[in-house]
């Protein structure tokens, strides 16, 4: 009802942070396609933890094992399933997590929805770890899109409100020193997308990309082209005039529309931004409730924390864009 | 594959601006429900054109005719279909629209996608007029949500970058006088929503609401709770602490999470904002292309224009929120 | 969640026997297609009532009005909606139908599912009349399939257990004279279907065709190729050997597989049969229950009855086959 | 787009006969459910090969490993994924299979659909082995249905046209001795199903069960209640009269309707039959084609063959019925 995305490039993600495995099953890959496993590994490595000073030290290889759908390294038409084993053992002590939900996390809403049986270890199915299988589906889509001349590139626009590298570094250092965290904004640009992808109304490219991007934990906003800034412009400023380019293609001067008009791609680059809230895991003491004793309590979350997940979220945004675009591309052929 | 929304409250919108009719078929309404037709009419009237100084003068009653699904004014379990006749006749002269796409509109992308056979009259299927059937589906959902204690209220946060009524009026007057247009931001607040609605990942409430809201023409951004502003906060600022309220309910101090954590409702009000670009229809001369002669041309769109669609979009945002929430509410009962 | 069919050629049927209208909304028609309305009318006429000695005398033109999706008689890319007005007025007296369910009809199950608010007039949404919009969707699919060289032809194999015209006529006359009814078997043959359509497992052509055909009221069995008879054969008898035909195509000697192997079309004609139970409406007195007084009662259904719906069901079977095949054809292009 | 089934109890099957693994991901299991793994194992054992004189000797434990969705043996709300490792190694020699399709198998249609990259080993994704994950999904549904008082029991009605145990045994022995195979008919009876499940038209219980059952390889026909025999009855014979039973429940005398009227369950047992063609794998020499040399050739399939798969298909039919019924049961609660 929820772990699946897409209509023609359709995949289902499964797993929890401390289950034996996480993974994904993908339908819609063309038969005879040989995924570049090295490129996929490099893509996955970009979101892997334990890479720098600002990410958690949990180290997992995150090497997907393809248990179905490949023959001699080539797709055969059957659904492709990749699993990634969780090597971090489930520790025995989650009693406090079970009783006291962490502010900003899904602990409380998971309790309401799934009851006492919910998986609390490491955030369970709400863990950011589930973006690894998203990146498997997205990484393969990126390879297929590259064959069509489509390139998807995300980058950090701001962290903690800062846009300059030096200021970002300072913001990160301070947050880390304070046992606190910061959020940020990631921008994604997709070039080479043919005009005519997407469907009207609920099937528009904005609808699809938003549906995919909001699946990344901590995303609280998505905007296309000029986005929220367009709301303060006049039509004469915001409208992107059409013209015939030297190669005979119709293009627009400016790209306030972010490559999408009426939900359909215009042939201009798709440009969108995603707002990430600061990671809710912080070392500082916070107020919360004890769901068992039904008292207000103080919560201190031990362990080391990632002061900013935005760094690792960049490939996830690319993956989300890629699956939405590739799905629409396949649909456009029907 | 695009004009449908929802899984348990599922509807399909049809029609074009100048087709004989527009309408909607809704599955998932409970049997024995008597829609309050007067309330629905009042809701639809809020988005109807021709109401004030700043909207187009096209006057259509927009009275839905329920051709299926009702017996003596009550739902009977069959899908409910309502059609709204388009009383504005299709005029013969769309030749220039067929040749020269209006900047900011879907004219060009529709040409690429559907070819010369596309419906150009009044924007065809991309017309804002298609929000009328959305409001039928949403208006009925609002009535059913009200029975569950859920209230959905949208309001204008800014127009043309202005937030004060006087400044907004001035911005609108100036845009109108200039033959130009302005955009704006609408905020929507949904109270009384039970905790536990929504699904993880792609089925989260943010994903669903975004999918519905981006179906409203001119929406270029959606954000929840603190939204893009959260990206500049620290975790200690953005996290909403839990506490037991006087009535024994778990609530949060602050609502930066906009009532949604991990895609699941927390019981706090759902709060989101949608950014509307300025309506692309302006009287000013614009640059465009002639798709037949393949020349760059100047375009002047005659007729009267709506300098700001944000005013009429308020009930559309409520409708979009309502269908997404009611659908999730039904799902939560399975 | 039930009135829709298909993934790429997707349609939703609405209406009840005595609602103001019945109809269908179709997504997935190619843009620029000009339906042959005369051919569609002729196709619909084959299922219309009041044609011969053995069908009910209710006379309705069943002329679909296309209220959306067409411009100057051509599809424009928007969903196509056709409605058919119900000209037979809703009479006031359905009290007995409301209390006493007719054996073999959906009266009782509709009561359980939809409660007292269900539409009992003329069978409500369970009426065979709802096959008219199915035939609109199917009739258009047939025209599009014809362009691809696909022909779909259904015919009566038996009525009342009789296969010879003379014996069938006698069986019909006797049933009519007795105030009784008879069932029958319809066979459908689809030629020109390319090899490779359909998907494995739940998306196989047998699955899809069965899903469509069981939507026709009174169908209680569907079999493909040798069908139930294959269960009594040996593999050496039932297997259809492959050979290269004179034109270089791979064909099979015999067609026990009914043109489908592993859910995928083989290029041989798709052959299937549907079993229709005798129409449950009979003039003879029957046992039933009074749902209000909760007593066992005798039921006599007045009015004239159709002694055999199989005659009118032939185009419905063609329509069901056509929508399933055309949907799979579109899918195969992704 | 084909390996998934269901709307509220939704699962996706993956794997090929000789891939590293086969498996299934299930959404819609209630949180806090502790599957009886012993019962599940016993259920799976009923379809496992190598059990008797008439089945292949390939021996695989078919023990599902639950890699996601369980915590301490209980569901936690996350999707449940089970994988079954294929222990039979992929042998190197499939050259003949790649060139010469076996009559009655999906070899040829898979070649057309997926091209040279298709997985030919052991039938690839079309292998009957894929019914093991179906039985995992079905086995869990059966346990949940049992809690609702629903019992699903399938049994062999005939094999090789014989209905008596002695005659069946003789038919099997002869087929085996001849290097040939036989088909059969399985009947399934589902008791305790509440009235009111299923939806009209394409969502009827017959449509759903047929969609599930036709996913089992070799099924060529499905009929409900009196099925094809009903086509030879009169309405007065086929209609099942209603009456109030001693316990106050409405029941029918006779069950020609197979527990389903208008697609909706009546509260009477659901009864249906599935026709299985003889397993296409036979030792006898057959005619086929060489897809590479494009010549007509003789084919002799070596190895040991299962003269009748009907014996092992019984739990598969129960699984198919269970997933369709449990899915409809969950839907009925929305």
Tab-separated table of C-alpha atoms in Angstrom, chain D residues 123-252:
chain	number	residue	atom	x	y	z
D	123	UNK	CA	11.447	-22.862	-17.121
D	124	UNK	CA	12.855	-19.671	-15.616
D	125	UNK	CA	10.184	-17.434	-14.180
D	126	UNK	CA	7.474	-19.630	-15.714
D	127	UNK	CA	8.474	-22.610	-13.626
D	128	UNK	CA	5.917	-24.256	-11.392
D	129	UNK	CA	8.478	-23.648	-8.690
D	130	UNK	CA	7.161	-20.094	-8.418
D	131	UNK	CA	4.055	-21.500	-6.785
D	132	UNK	CA	6.128	-21.946	-3.632
D	133	UNK	CA	6.116	-18.217	-2.816
D	134	UNK	CA	2.430	-18.144	-3.785
D	135	UNK	CA	1.942	-20.800	-1.137
D	136	UNK	CA	3.826	-18.666	1.399
D	137	UNK	CA	1.447	-15.763	0.770
D	138	UNK	CA	-1.492	-18.133	0.665
D	139	UNK	CA	-0.417	-20.101	3.715
D	140	UNK	CA	-0.287	-16.956	5.820
D	141	UNK	CA	-3.655	-15.833	4.447
D	142	UNK	CA	-5.101	-19.221	5.366
D	143	UNK	CA	-3.952	-18.792	8.965
D	144	UNK	CA	-5.549	-15.362	9.147
D	145	UNK	CA	-8.729	-16.603	7.480
D	146	UNK	CA	-8.952	-19.448	9.978
D	147	UNK	CA	-9.225	-16.837	12.730
D	148	UNK	CA	-12.270	-15.488	10.940
D	149	UNK	CA	-13.792	-18.927	10.727
D	150	UNK	CA	-12.967	-19.393	7.071
D	151	UNK	CA	-11.765	-22.779	5.898
D	152	UNK	CA	-10.374	-23.434	2.411
D	153	UNK	CA	-10.083	-27.025	1.217
D	154	UNK	CA	-9.167	-28.224	-2.235
D	155	UNK	CA	-9.213	-31.800	-3.451
D	156	UNK	CA	-8.732	-33.759	-6.626
D	157	UNK	CA	-11.937	-34.320	-8.559
D	158	UNK	CA	-10.436	-36.225	-11.460
D	159	UNK	CA	-7.134	-37.174	-13.022
D	160	UNK	CA	-6.841	-38.240	-16.626
D	161	UNK	CA	-10.610	-38.202	-16.801
D	162	UNK	CA	-10.915	-40.723	-13.958
D	163	UNK	CA	-12.656	-39.967	-10.687
D	164	UNK	CA	-12.205	-43.208	-8.728
D	165	UNK	CA	-8.977	-43.705	-6.730
D	166	UNK	CA	-8.234	-47.056	-8.361
D	167	UNK	CA	-8.808	-45.732	-11.867
D	168	UNK	CA	-6.733	-42.647	-11.103
D	169	UNK	CA	-3.848	-44.788	-9.917
D	170	UNK	CA	-4.025	-46.854	-13.064
D	171	UNK	CA	-4.107	-43.762	-15.263
D	172	UNK	CA	-1.049	-42.385	-13.484
D	173	UNK	CA	0.869	-45.647	-13.714
D	174	UNK	CA	0.145	-46.002	-17.397
D	175	UNK	CA	1.099	-42.425	-18.191
D	176	UNK	CA	4.341	-42.865	-16.292
D	177	UNK	CA	5.133	-46.097	-18.001
D	178	UNK	CA	4.439	-44.519	-21.370
D	179	UNK	CA	6.661	-41.506	-20.684
D	180	UNK	CA	3.495	-39.466	-20.942
D	181	UNK	CA	1.482	-37.271	-18.568
D	182	UNK	CA	-2.096	-36.634	-17.479
D	183	UNK	CA	-4.070	-33.604	-16.328
D	184	UNK	CA	-6.930	-33.279	-13.906
D	185	UNK	CA	-9.514	-31.162	-12.155
D	186	UNK	CA	-9.228	-29.732	-8.657
D	187	UNK	CA	-12.247	-28.556	-6.726
D	188	UNK	CA	-11.982	-26.020	-3.943
D	189	UNK	CA	-14.529	-25.319	-1.239
D	190	UNK	CA	-14.327	-22.292	1.028
D	191	UNK	CA	-16.642	-22.349	4.021
D	192	UNK	CA	-17.298	-19.745	6.654
D	193	UNK	CA	-16.949	-16.855	4.216
D	194	UNK	CA	-19.126	-13.969	5.331
D	195	UNK	CA	-21.727	-12.613	2.930
D	196	UNK	CA	-20.894	-9.290	1.310
D	197	UNK	CA	-17.287	-9.782	0.211
D	198	UNK	CA	-16.234	-8.771	-3.285
D	199	UNK	CA	-17.126	-5.824	-5.463
D	200	UNK	CA	-19.275	-5.481	-8.559
D	201	UNK	CA	-18.034	-5.920	-12.117
D	202	UNK	CA	-14.263	-6.391	-12.412
D	203	UNK	CA	-13.811	-6.670	-8.657
D	204	UNK	CA	-16.138	-9.617	-8.171
D	205	UNK	CA	-15.001	-12.683	-6.264
D	206	UNK	CA	-15.096	-14.750	-9.443
D	207	UNK	CA	-12.877	-12.230	-11.210
D	208	UNK	CA	-10.404	-12.177	-8.328
D	209	UNK	CA	-10.257	-15.890	-7.727
D	210	UNK	CA	-9.902	-16.521	-11.459
D	211	UNK	CA	-7.085	-13.975	-11.645
D	212	UNK	CA	-5.276	-15.772	-8.843
D	213	UNK	CA	-5.933	-19.336	-10.004
D	214	UNK	CA	-4.886	-18.722	-13.614
D	215	UNK	CA	-1.486	-17.738	-12.201
D	216	UNK	CA	-0.865	-21.404	-11.428
D	217	UNK	CA	0.876	-22.926	-14.432
D	218	UNK	CA	-1.214	-25.414	-16.449
D	219	UNK	CA	-4.623	-24.067	-15.394
D	220	UNK	CA	-6.783	-23.689	-18.513
D	221	UNK	CA	-10.249	-23.284	-17.043
D	222	UNK	CA	-12.041	-22.039	-13.943
D	223	UNK	CA	-15.712	-22.449	-13.120
D	224	UNK	CA	-17.864	-21.543	-10.123
D	225	UNK	CA	-20.767	-23.443	-8.641
D	226	UNK	CA	-22.525	-25.381	-11.385
D	227	UNK	CA	-20.150	-23.725	-13.855
D	228	UNK	CA	-20.307	-24.977	-17.418
D	229	UNK	CA	-23.022	-27.410	-16.447
D	230	UNK	CA	-25.249	-24.444	-15.554
D	231	UNK	CA	-25.278	-23.505	-19.216
D	232	UNK	CA	-27.429	-26.572	-19.890
D	233	UNK	CA	-29.845	-25.983	-17.013
D	234	UNK	CA	-33.056	-24.035	-16.892
D	235	UNK	CA	-33.408	-21.045	-14.603
D	236	UNK	CA	-35.894	-22.914	-12.461
D	237	UNK	CA	-33.280	-25.627	-11.935
D	238	UNK	CA	-30.245	-23.414	-11.532
D	239	UNK	CA	-31.651	-20.712	-9.254
D	240	UNK	CA	-30.930	-21.479	-5.622
D	241	UNK	CA	-33.997	-20.560	-3.544
D	242	UNK	CA	-33.430	-18.527	-0.388
D	243	UNK	CA	-34.748	-19.559	3.007
D	244	UNK	CA	-34.293	-18.670	6.627
D	245	UNK	CA	-32.273	-21.354	8.325
D	246	UNK	CA	-32.867	-22.508	11.878
D	247	UNK	CA	-30.193	-20.108	13.163
D	248	UNK	CA	-31.904	-17.154	11.512
D	249	UNK	CA	-29.375	-16.897	8.699
D	250	UNK	CA	-30.452	-16.555	5.074
D	251	UNK	CA	-29.224	-19.564	3.123
D	252	UNK	CA	-29.952	-21.148	-0.224
